[in-house]
Short mmCIF file of C-alpha atoms in Angstrom, two decimals:
data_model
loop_
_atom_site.label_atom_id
_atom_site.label_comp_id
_atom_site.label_asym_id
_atom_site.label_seq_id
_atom_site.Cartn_x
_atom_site.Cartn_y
_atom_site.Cartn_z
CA UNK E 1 43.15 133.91 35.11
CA UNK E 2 42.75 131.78 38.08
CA UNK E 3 45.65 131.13 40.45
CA UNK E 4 48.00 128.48 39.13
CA UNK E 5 50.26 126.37 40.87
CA UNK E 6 53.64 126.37 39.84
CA UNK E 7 54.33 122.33 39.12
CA UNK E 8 58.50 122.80 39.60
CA UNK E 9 57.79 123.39 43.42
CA UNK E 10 55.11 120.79 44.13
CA UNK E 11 52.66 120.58 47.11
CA UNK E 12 52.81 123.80 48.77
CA UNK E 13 54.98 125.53 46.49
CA UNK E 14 53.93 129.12 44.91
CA UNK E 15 50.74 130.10 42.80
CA UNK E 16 50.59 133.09 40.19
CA UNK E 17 47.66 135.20 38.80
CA UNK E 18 48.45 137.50 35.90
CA UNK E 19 45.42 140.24 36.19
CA UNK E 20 45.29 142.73 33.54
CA UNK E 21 43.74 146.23 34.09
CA UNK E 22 41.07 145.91 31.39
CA UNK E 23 41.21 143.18 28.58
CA UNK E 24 40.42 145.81 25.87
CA UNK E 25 43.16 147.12 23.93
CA UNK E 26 43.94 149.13 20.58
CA UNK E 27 46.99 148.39 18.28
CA UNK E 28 49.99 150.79 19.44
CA UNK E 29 48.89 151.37 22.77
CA UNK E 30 49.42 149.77 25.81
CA UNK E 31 48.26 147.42 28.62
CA UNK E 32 48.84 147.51 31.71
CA UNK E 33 48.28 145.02 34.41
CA UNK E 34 50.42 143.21 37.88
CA UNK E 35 51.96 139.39 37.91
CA UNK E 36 51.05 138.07 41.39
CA UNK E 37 52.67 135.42 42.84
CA UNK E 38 51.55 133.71 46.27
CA UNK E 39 54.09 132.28 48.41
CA UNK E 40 53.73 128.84 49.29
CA UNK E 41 54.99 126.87 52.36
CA UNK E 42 58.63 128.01 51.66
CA UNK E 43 60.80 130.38 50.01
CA UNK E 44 61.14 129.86 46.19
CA UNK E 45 63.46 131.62 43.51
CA UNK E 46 62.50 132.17 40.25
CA UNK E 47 64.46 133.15 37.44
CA UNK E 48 62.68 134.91 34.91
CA UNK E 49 58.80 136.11 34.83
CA UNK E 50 58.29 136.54 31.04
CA UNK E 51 54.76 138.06 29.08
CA UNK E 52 54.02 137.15 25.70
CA UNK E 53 51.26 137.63 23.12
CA UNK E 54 50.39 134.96 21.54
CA UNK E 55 47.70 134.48 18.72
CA UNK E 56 46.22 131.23 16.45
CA UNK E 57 47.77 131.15 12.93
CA UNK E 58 46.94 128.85 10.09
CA UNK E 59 50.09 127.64 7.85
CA UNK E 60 49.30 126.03 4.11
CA UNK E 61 52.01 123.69 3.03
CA UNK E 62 50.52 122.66 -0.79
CA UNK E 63 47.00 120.82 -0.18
CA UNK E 64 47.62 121.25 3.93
CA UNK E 65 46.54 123.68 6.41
CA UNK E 66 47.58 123.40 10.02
CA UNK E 67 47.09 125.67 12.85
CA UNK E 68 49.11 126.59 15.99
CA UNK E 69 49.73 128.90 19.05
CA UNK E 70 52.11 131.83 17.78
CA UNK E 71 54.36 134.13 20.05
CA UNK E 72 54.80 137.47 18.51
CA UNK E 73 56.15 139.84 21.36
CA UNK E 74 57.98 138.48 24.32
CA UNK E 75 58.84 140.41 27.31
CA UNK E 76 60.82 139.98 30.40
CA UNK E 77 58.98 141.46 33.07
CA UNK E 78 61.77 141.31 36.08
CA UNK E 79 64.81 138.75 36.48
CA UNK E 80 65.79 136.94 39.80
CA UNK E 81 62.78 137.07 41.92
CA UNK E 82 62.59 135.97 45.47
CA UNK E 83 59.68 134.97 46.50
CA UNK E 84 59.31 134.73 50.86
CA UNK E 85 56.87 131.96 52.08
CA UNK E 86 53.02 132.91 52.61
CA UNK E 87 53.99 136.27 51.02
CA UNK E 88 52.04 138.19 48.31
CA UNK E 89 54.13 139.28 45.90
CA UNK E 90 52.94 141.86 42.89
CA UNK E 91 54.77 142.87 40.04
CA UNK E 92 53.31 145.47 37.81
CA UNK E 93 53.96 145.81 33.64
CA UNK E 94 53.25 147.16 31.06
CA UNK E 95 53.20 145.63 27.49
CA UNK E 96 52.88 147.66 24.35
CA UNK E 97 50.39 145.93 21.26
CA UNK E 98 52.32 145.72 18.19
CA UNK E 99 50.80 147.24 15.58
CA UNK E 100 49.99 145.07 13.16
CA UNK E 101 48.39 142.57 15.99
CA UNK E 102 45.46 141.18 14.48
CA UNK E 103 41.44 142.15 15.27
CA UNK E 104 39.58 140.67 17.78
CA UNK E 105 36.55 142.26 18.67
CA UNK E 106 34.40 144.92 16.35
CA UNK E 107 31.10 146.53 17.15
CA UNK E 108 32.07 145.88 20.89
CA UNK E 109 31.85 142.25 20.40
CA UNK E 110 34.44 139.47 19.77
CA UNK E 111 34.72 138.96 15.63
CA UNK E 112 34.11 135.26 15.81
CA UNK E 113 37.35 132.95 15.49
CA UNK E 114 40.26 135.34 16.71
CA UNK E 115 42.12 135.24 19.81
CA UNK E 116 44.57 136.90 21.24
CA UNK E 117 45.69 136.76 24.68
CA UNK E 118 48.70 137.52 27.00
CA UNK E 119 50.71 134.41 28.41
CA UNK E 120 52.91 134.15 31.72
CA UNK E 121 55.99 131.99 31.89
CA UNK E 122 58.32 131.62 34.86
CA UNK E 123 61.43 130.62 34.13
CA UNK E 124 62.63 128.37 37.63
CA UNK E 125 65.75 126.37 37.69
CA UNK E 126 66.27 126.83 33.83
CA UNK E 127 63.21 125.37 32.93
CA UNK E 128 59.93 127.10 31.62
CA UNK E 129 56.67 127.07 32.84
CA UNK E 130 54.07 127.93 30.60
CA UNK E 131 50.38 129.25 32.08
CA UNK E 132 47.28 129.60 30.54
CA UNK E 133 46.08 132.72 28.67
CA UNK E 134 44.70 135.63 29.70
CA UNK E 135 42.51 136.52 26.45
CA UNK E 136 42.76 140.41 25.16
CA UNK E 137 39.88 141.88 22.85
CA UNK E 138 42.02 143.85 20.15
CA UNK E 139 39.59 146.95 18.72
CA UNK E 140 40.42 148.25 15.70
CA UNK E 141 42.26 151.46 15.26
CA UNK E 142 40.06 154.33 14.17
CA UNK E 143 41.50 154.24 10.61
CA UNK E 144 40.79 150.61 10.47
CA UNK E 145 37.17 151.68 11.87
CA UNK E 146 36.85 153.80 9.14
CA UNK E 147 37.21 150.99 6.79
CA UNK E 148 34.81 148.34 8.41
CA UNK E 149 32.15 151.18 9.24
CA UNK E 150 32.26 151.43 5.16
CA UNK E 151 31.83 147.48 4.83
CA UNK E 152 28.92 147.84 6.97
CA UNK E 153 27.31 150.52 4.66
CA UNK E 154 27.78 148.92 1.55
CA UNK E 155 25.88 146.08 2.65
CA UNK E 156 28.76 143.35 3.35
CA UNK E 157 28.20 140.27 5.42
CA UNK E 158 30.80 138.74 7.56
CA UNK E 159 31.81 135.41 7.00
CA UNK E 160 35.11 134.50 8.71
CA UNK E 161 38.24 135.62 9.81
CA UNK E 162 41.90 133.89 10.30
CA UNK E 163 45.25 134.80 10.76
CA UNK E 164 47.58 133.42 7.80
CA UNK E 165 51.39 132.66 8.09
CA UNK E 166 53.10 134.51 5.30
CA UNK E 167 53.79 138.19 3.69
CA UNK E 168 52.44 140.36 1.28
CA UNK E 169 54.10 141.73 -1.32
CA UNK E 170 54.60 145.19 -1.29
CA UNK E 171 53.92 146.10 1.90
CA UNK E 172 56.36 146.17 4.85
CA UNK E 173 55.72 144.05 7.70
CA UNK E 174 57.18 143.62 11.65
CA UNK E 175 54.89 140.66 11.89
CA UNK E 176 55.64 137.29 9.82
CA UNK E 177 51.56 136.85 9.30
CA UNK E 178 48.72 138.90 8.23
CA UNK E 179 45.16 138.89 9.13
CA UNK E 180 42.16 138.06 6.88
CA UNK E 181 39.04 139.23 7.33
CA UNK E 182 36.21 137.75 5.22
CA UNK E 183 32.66 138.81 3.76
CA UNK E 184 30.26 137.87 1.09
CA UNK E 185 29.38 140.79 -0.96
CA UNK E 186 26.87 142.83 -0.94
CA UNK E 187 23.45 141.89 -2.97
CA UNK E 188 24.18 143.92 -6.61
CA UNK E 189 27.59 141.70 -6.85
CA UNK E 190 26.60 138.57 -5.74
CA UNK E 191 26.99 136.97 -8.80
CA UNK E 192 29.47 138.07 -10.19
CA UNK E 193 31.71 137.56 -6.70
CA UNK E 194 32.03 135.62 -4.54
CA UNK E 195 33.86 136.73 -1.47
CA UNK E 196 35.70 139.55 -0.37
CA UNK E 197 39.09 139.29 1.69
CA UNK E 198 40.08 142.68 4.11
CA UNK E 199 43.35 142.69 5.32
CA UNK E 200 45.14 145.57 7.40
CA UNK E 201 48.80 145.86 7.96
CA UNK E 202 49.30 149.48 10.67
CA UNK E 203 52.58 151.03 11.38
CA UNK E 204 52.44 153.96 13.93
CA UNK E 205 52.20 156.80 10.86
CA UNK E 206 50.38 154.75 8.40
CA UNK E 207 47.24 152.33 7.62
CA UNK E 208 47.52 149.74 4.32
CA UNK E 209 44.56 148.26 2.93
CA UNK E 210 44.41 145.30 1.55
CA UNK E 211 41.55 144.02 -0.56
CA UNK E 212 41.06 140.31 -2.50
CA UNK E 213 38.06 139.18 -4.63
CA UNK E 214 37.41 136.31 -5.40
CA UNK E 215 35.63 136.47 -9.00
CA UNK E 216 32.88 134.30 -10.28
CA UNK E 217 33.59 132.74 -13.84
CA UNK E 218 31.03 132.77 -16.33
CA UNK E 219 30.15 131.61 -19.72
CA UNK E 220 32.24 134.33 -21.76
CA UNK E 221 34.89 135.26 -18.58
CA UNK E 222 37.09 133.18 -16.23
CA UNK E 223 36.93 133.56 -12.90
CA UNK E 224 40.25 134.13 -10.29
CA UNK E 225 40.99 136.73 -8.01
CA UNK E 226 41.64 140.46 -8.32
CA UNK E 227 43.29 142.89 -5.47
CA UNK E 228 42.80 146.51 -4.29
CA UNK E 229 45.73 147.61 -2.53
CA UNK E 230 45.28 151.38 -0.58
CA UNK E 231 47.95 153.32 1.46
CA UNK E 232 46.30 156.51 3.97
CA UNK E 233 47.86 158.00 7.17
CA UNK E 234 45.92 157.71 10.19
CA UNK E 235 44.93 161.52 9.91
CA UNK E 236 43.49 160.77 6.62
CA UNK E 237 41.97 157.05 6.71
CA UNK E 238 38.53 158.54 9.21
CA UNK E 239 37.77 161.32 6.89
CA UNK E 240 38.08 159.30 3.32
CA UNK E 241 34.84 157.86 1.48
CA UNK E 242 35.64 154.34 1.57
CA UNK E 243 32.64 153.20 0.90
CA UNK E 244 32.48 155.07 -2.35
CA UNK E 245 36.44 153.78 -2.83
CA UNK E 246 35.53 150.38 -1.88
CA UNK E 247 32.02 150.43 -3.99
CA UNK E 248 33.43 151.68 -7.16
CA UNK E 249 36.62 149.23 -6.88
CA UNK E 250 34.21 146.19 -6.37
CA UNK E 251 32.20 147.51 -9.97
CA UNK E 252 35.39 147.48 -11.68
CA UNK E 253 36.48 144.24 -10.53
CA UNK E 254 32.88 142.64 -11.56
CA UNK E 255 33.02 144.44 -14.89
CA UNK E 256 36.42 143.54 -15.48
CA UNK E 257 36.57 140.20 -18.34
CA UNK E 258 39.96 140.00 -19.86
CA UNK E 259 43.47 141.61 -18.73
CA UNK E 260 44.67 144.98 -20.43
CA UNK E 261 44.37 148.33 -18.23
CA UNK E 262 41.29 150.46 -18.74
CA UNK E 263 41.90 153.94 -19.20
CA UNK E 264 38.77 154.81 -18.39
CA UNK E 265 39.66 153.99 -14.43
CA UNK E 266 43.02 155.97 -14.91
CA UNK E 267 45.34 153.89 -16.67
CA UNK E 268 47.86 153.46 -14.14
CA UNK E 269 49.77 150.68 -14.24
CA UNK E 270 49.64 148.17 -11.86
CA UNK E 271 51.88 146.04 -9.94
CA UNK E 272 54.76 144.31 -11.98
CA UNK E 273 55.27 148.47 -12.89
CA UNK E 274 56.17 151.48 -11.08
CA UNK E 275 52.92 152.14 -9.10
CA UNK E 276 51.66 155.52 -7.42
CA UNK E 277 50.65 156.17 -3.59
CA UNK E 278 47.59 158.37 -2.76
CA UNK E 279 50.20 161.45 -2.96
CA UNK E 280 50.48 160.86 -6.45
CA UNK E 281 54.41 159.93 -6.04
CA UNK E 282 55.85 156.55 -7.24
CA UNK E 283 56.04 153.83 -5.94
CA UNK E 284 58.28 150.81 -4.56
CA UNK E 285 55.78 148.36 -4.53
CA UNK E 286 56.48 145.71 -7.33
CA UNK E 287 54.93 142.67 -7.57
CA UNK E 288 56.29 139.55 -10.39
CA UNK E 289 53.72 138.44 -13.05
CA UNK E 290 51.65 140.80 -15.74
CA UNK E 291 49.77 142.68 -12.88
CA UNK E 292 47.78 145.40 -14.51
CA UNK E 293 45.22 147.78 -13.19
CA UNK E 294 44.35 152.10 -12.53
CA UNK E 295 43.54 154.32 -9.86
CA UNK E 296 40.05 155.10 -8.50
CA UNK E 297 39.32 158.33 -7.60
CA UNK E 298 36.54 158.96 -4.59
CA UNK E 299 36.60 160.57 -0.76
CA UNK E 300 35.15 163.70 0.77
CA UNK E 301 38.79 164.19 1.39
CA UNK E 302 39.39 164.21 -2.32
CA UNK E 303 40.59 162.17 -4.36
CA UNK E 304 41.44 158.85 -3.02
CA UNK E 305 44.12 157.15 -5.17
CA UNK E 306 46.32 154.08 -4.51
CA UNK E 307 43.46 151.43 -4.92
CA UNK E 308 45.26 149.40 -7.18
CA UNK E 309 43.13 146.84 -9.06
CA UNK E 310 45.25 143.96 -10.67
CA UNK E 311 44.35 140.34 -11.40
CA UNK E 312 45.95 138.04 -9.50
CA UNK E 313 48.51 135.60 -11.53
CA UNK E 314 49.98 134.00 -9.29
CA UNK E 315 49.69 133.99 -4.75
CA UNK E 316 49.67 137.42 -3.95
CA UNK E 317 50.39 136.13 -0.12
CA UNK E 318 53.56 134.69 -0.11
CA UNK E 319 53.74 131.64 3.20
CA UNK E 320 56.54 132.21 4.83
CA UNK E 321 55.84 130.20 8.54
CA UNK E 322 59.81 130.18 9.58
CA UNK E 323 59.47 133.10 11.81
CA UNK E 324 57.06 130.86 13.93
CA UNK E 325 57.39 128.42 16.65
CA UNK E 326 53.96 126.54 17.47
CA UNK E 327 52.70 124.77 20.34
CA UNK E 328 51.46 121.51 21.30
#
């Protein structure tokens, strides 16, 4: 960003410029980059230079939906800094990407609607002073690649994408949102649903995928939504067919018109039972309500299990916004 001038000091006091080494980044890994602060006409102290990553999140309270500025890692980059008069002063970092830090740029261009950027605070006489943001373009992982390469195939169209406050059920977060990533279907489903919701929640050993439908109600069917819900290791997520997966999960969900497992797609019970991961092994992910649903079997890798379809009884995202503190 440009240099700012720290207010606290006023005329002739200090200026900073946070520069990062590149603004790409992957989830995991790290970015480096140097604080630099410009002496002004006299020597200034300052307590604290702090990094953070911040991010836009939408909250729903009943009919509402607001939005603020969310911090979700917070660093101290060096304590007690002296700063001489007409000096240059640099201080390097680096700051690791959480995981689960949500999407903002696919196909090497920004996905439309998602920011994320890296904020500098200096802490001087006790008080803060907030800059502006230095915006970071988040690429997905290569097992989340995997996944959106398939979306691509199967002839999906992007429509939006947000970051919700809340957790999922069933699926163990660091983070107190989740990212959702939004298409309309592809052609041979378009009437029977309407949209498609991706969400992707990383760890450093393993990818979960998320999906929601929202289905189309008809003369002799109600509408609602249903869920796919797919656990893989990073080793395994780039070599697994998700498009067939994903494909054959969207058929069932369109051909689905009452509750009541089919046996036909495996007959394993859903959520609200003991489920199964793609190792064939049960299970702690429970969710309340008559969730029902089976496995689908798929992937050049063999067979791909864990896509657990299930209609949705009640909010499968659970808000939970007290883990946030939001900006004017």
């Amino acid at each position: 960003m440009f240099k700012r001038m720290l207010s606290a000091f006023g005329v002739g006091g200090p200026s900073v410029d946070t520069v990062l080494d590149s603004p790409h980044a992957v989830p995991g890994q790290v970015i480096t980059g140097q604080v630099r602060i410009q002496g002004g006409t006299a020597d200034a102290e300052i307590g604290q230079v702090v990094l953070s990553l911040v991010t836009r999140v939408e909250v729903e309270h009943g009919d509402h939906e607001y939005g603020g500025v969310s911090e979700f890692f917070r660093m101290i980059v060096q304590q007690g800094v002296r700063v001489p008069a007409g000096r240059l002063l640099a201080i390097p970092f680096q700051l690791s990407i959480p995981w689960e830090t949500p999407i903002t740029a696919v196909g090497g261009g920004q996905l439309p609607g998602m920011t994320v950027g890296v904020r500098t605070e200096l802490v001087i006489a006790g008080a803060p002073d907030k800059g502006d943001l230095d915006p970071v373009l988040v690429h997905p992982l290569p097992s989340q690649d995997a996944v959106l390469n398939a979306f691509g195939q199967l002839g999906f169209s992007f429509r939006r994408a947000d970051v919700e406050a809340g957790r999922l059920h069933g699926v163990p977060q660091e983070l107190g949102f989740y990212q959702e990533i939004e298409f309309f279907p592809p052609a041979q489903f378009a009437g029977q649903i309407n949209e498609v919701e991706l969400t992707f929640v990383a760890n450093p050993h393993e990818l979960y995928v998320i999906l929601e439908a929202d289905k189309r109600g008809g003369m002799f069917s109600s509408g609602g939504d249903a869920f796919g819900h797919f656990r893989v290791s990073h080793q395994e997520a780039p070599v697994t067919d998700w498009a067939s997966a994903i494909n054959g999960w969207l058929a069932q969900v369109a051909q689905r018109g009452h509750a009541g497992y089919n046996p036909a797609f495996g007959g394993q019970p859903g959520y609200g039972h003991h489920g199964y991961d793609q190792h064939g092994h049960h299970g702690g992910h429970h969710r309340s309500g008559p969730g029902v649903g089976g496995m689908i079997a798929a992937g050049a890798a063999g067979v791909v299990g864990g896509m657990v379809l299930g209609e949705v009884v009640e909010e499968f995202f659970e808000d939970d916004g007290g883990d946030f503190a939001f900006d004017e």
